[in-house]
Coordinates of C-alpha atoms in Angstrom, one line a residue:
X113 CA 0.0 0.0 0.0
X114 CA 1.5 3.2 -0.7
X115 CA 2.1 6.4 1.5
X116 CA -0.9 8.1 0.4
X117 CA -3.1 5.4 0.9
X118 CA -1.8 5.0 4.1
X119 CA -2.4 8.6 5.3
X120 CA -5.9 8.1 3.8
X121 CA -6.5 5.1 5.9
X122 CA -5.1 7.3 9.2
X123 CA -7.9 10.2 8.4
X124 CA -10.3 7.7 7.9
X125 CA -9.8 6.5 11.1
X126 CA -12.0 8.2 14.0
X127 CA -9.6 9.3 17.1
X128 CA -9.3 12.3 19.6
X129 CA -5.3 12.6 19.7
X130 CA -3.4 15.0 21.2
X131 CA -3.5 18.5 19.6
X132 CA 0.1 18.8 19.5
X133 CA 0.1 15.9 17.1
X134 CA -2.4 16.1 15.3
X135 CA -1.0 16.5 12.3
X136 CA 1.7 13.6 12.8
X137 CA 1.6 10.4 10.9
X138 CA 0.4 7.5 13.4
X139 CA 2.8 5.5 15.6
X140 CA 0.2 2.8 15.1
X141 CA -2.9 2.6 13.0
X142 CA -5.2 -0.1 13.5
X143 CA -8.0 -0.9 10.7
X144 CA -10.7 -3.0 11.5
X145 CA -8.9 -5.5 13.5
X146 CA -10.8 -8.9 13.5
X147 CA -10.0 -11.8 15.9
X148 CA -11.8 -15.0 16.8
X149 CA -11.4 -18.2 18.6
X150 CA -13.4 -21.0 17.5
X151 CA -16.8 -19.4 17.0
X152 CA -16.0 -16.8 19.7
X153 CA -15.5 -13.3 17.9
X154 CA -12.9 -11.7 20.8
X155 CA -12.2 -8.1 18.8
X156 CA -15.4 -7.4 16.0
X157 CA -13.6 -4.6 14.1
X158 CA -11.1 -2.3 16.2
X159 CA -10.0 1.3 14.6
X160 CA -8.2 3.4 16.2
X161 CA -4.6 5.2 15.9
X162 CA -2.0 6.7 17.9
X163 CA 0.3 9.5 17.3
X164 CA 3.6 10.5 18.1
X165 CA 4.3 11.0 22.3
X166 CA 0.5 10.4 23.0
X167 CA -0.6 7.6 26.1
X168 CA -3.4 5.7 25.3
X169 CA -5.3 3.8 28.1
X170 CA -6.9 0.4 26.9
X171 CA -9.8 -0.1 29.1
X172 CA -12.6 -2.2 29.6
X173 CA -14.0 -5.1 32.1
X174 CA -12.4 -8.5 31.8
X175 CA -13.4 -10.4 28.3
X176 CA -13.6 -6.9 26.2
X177 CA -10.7 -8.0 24.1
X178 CA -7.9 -5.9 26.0
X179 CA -5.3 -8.7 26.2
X180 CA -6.2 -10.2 22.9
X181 CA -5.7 -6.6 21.1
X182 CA -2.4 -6.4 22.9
X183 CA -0.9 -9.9 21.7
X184 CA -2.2 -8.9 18.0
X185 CA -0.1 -5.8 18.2
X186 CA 2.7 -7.6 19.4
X187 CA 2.8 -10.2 17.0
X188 CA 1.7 -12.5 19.4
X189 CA -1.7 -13.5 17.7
X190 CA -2.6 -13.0 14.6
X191 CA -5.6 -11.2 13.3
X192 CA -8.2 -12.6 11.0
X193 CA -8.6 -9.5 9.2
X194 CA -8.0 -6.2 9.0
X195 CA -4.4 -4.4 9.3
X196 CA -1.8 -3.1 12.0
X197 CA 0.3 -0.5 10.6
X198 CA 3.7 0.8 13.1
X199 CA 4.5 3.9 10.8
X200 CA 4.8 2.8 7.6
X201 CA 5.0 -0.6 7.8
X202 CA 2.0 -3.3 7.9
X203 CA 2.8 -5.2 10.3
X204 CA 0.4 -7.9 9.6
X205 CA 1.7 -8.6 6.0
X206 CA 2.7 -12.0 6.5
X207 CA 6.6 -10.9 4.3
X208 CA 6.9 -8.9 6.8
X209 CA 10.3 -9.1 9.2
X210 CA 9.0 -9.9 12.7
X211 CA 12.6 -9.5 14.1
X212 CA 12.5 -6.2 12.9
X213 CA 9.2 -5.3 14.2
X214 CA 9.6 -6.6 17.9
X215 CA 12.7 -4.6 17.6
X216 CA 10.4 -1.6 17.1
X217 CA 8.0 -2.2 19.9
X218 CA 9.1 -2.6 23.5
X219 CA 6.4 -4.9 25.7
X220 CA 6.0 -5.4 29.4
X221 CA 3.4 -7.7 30.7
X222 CA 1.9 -8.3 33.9
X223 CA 4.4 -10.8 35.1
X224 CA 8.5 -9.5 35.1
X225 CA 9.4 -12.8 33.1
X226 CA 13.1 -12.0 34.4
X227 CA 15.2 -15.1 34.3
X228 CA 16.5 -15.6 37.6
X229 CA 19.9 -16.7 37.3
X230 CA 21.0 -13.5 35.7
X231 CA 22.2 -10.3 37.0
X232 CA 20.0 -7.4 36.0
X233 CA 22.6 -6.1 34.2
X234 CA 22.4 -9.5 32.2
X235 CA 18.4 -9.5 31.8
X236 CA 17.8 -6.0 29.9
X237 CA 21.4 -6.8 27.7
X238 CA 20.2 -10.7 26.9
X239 CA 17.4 -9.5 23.9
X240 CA 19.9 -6.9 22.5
X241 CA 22.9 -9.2 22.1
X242 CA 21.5 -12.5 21.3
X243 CA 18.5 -11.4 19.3
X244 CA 19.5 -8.1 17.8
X245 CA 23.4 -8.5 17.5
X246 CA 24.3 -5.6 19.4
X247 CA 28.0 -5.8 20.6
X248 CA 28.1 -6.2 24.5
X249 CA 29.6 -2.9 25.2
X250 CA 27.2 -1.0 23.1
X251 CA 24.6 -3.2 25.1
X252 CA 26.0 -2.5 28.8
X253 CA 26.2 1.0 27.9
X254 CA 22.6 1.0 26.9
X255 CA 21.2 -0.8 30.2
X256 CA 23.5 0.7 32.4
X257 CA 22.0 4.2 31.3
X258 CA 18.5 3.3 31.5
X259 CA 19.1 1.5 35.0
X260 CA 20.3 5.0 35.7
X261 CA 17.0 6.5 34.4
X262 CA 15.0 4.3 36.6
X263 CA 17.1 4.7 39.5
X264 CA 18.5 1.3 39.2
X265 CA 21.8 1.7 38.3
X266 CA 23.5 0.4 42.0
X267 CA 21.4 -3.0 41.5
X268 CA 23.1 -3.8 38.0
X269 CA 24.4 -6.9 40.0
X270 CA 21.6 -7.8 42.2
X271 CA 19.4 -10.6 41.0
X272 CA 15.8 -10.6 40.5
X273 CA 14.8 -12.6 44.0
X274 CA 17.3 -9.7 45.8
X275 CA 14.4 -7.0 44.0
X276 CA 10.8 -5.8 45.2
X277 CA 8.5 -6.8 43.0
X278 CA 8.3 -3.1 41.6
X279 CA 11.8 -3.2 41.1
X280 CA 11.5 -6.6 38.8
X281 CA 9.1 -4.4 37.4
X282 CA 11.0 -1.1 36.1
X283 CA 14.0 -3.7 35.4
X284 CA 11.5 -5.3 32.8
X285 CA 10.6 -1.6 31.4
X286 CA 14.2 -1.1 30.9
X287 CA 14.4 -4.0 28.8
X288 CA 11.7 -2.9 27.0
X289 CA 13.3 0.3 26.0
X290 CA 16.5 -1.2 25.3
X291 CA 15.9 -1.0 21.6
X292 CA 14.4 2.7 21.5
X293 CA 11.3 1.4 20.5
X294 CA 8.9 3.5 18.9
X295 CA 6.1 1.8 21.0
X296 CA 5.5 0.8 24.6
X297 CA 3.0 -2.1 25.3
X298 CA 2.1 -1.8 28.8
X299 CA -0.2 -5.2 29.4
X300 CA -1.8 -4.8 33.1
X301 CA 1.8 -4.1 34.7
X302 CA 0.5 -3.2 38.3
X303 CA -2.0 -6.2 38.4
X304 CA 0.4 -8.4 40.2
X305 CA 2.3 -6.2 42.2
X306 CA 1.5 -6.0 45.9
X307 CA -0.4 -2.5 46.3
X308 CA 2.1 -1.1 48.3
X309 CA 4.2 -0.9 45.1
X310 CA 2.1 -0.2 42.3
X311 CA 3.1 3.5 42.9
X312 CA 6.7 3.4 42.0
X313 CA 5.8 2.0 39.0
X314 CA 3.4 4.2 38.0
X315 CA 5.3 6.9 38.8
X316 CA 8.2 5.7 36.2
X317 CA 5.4 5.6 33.3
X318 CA 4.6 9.2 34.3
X319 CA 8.5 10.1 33.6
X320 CA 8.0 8.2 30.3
X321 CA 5.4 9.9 29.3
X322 CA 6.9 13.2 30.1
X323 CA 10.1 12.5 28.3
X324 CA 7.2 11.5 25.3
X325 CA 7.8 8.0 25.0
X326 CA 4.5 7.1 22.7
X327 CA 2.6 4.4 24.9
X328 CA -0.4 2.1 25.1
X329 CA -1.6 0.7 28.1
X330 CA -3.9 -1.8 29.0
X331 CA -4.5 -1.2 32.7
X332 CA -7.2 -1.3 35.7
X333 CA -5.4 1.6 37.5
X334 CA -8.6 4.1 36.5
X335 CA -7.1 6.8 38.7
X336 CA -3.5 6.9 36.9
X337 CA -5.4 6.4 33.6
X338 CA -7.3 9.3 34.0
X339 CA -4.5 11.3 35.2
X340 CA -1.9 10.1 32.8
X341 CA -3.3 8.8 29.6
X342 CA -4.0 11.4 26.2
X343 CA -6.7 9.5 25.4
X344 CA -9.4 6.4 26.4
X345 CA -10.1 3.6 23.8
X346 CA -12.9 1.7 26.1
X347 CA -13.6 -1.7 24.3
X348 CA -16.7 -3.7 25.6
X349 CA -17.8 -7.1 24.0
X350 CA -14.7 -6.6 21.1
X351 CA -15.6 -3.0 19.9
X352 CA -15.0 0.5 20.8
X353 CA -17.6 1.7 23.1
X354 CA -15.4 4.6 23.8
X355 CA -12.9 7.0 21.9
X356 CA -11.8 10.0 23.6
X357 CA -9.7 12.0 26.1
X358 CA -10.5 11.0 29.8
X359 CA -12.7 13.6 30.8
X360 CA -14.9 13.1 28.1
X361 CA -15.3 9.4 28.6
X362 CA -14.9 8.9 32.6
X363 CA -16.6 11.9 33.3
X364 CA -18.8 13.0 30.5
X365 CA -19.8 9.9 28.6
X366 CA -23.8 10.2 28.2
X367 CA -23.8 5.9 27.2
X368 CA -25.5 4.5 30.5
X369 CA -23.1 1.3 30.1
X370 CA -20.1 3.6 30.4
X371 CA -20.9 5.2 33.4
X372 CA -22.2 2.7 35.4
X373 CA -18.6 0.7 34.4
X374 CA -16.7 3.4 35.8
X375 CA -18.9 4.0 38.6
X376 CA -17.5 0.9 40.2
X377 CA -13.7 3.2 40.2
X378 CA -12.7 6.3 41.6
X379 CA -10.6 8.3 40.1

């Protein structure tokens, strides 16, 4: 497909974004985004984009198609129809390079996945030397100044069982952002955290966000959703119930299904 068809499909495309970007060609574009299991239809047609340094909050009660639309954009399911784009590229072309792809989009799930007989230092470095065939010092010069970033640095050593759990935590966004992705997945990051730490890591997306780090997070934090996020994509039963900033969908929204949703959060 070429450029121009592209930036046809991205007006076509209903979304709120941010002012500021307006303008810019999508991060990610997604066009009527299909998925079923068996004779279960999980997404029924998802559109939606994202531009440049915006923070989208996925939300929506458990079964809406959250997770499922996260592992499509990740590669990690693929759609029956419909098409991802990350910039320029389709991403759901099956010529497509997935290396190349993942390379683009930095991930970090609900569980730390760290492997626990390697130093942190060796966790965020593994992905960039084994899978992207960066030399080691160009790697431990890259983790060592993101550890630094997430005030981190002094437990290069440590081992994940010598960490928090929200420590695991920011060590996995670090590796995430190893690559300099132009796109952070944030699948439910908090959700199995003990609540005593689900701050420190919400405060460390905050810096992300102010240092404009594009992101799309999938969360049941309402409160730093509302206070965070650009935008609110609300899915219920696999479509968009919901498209806008938060104010105009956890406050405003007129739809009786929305409000009584978020009725059971305070934000």
């Amino acid at each position: 497909m070429s450029d121009r068809n592209l930036t046809a499909r991205a007006d076509a495309v209903t979304s709120v974004g941010a002012s500021s970007a307006a303008d810019a060609t999508p991060v990610l574009l997604l066009d009527n985004i299909r998925k079923s299991f068996g004779s279960t239809q999980v997404l029924r047609g998802i559109s939606f984009d994202i531009r440049p340094h915006e923070v989208v909050a996925l939300l929506g009660p458990s079964g809406s198609g959250k997770s499922t639309l996260m592992k499509c954009v990740n590669l990690l399911e693929q759609v029956d129809d419909g098409q991802i784009w990350l910039g320029n590229t389709d991403i759901t072309d099956p010529r497509a390079n997935q290396d190349r792809i993942r390379a683009r989009i930095g991930v970090v799930f609900q569980q730390f996945n760290l492997f626990p007989h390697m130093s942190v230092l060796k966790n965020v470095t593994l992905a960039a030397i084994k899978v992207h065939h960066w030399s080691r010092d160009r790697a431990e010069s890259r983790a060592l100044e993101l550890l630094d970033r997430i005030g981190m640095r002094a437990k290069a050593g440590a081992y994940p069982d010598q960490l928090s759990g929200g420590q695991q935590q920011r060590v996995a966004i670090a590796r995430a952002l190893m690559t300099d992705p132009e796109l952070l997945l944030l699948d439910e990051i908090t959700s199995a955290l003990d609540p005593m730490l689900v701050g420190e890591v919400l405060s460390m997306v905050a810096e992300l966000k102010s240092q404009g780090t594009t992101i799309l997070m999938a969360t049941h934090e309402m409160s730093f959703a509302h206070d965070a996020a650009d935008r609110v994509v609300l899915l219920r039963r696999g479509v968009i119930a919901e498209n806008g900033t938060p104010r105009e969908v956890m406050d405003e929204s007129e739809d009786p299904e929305t409000r009584e949703f978020f009725a059971h959060f305070r934000h």
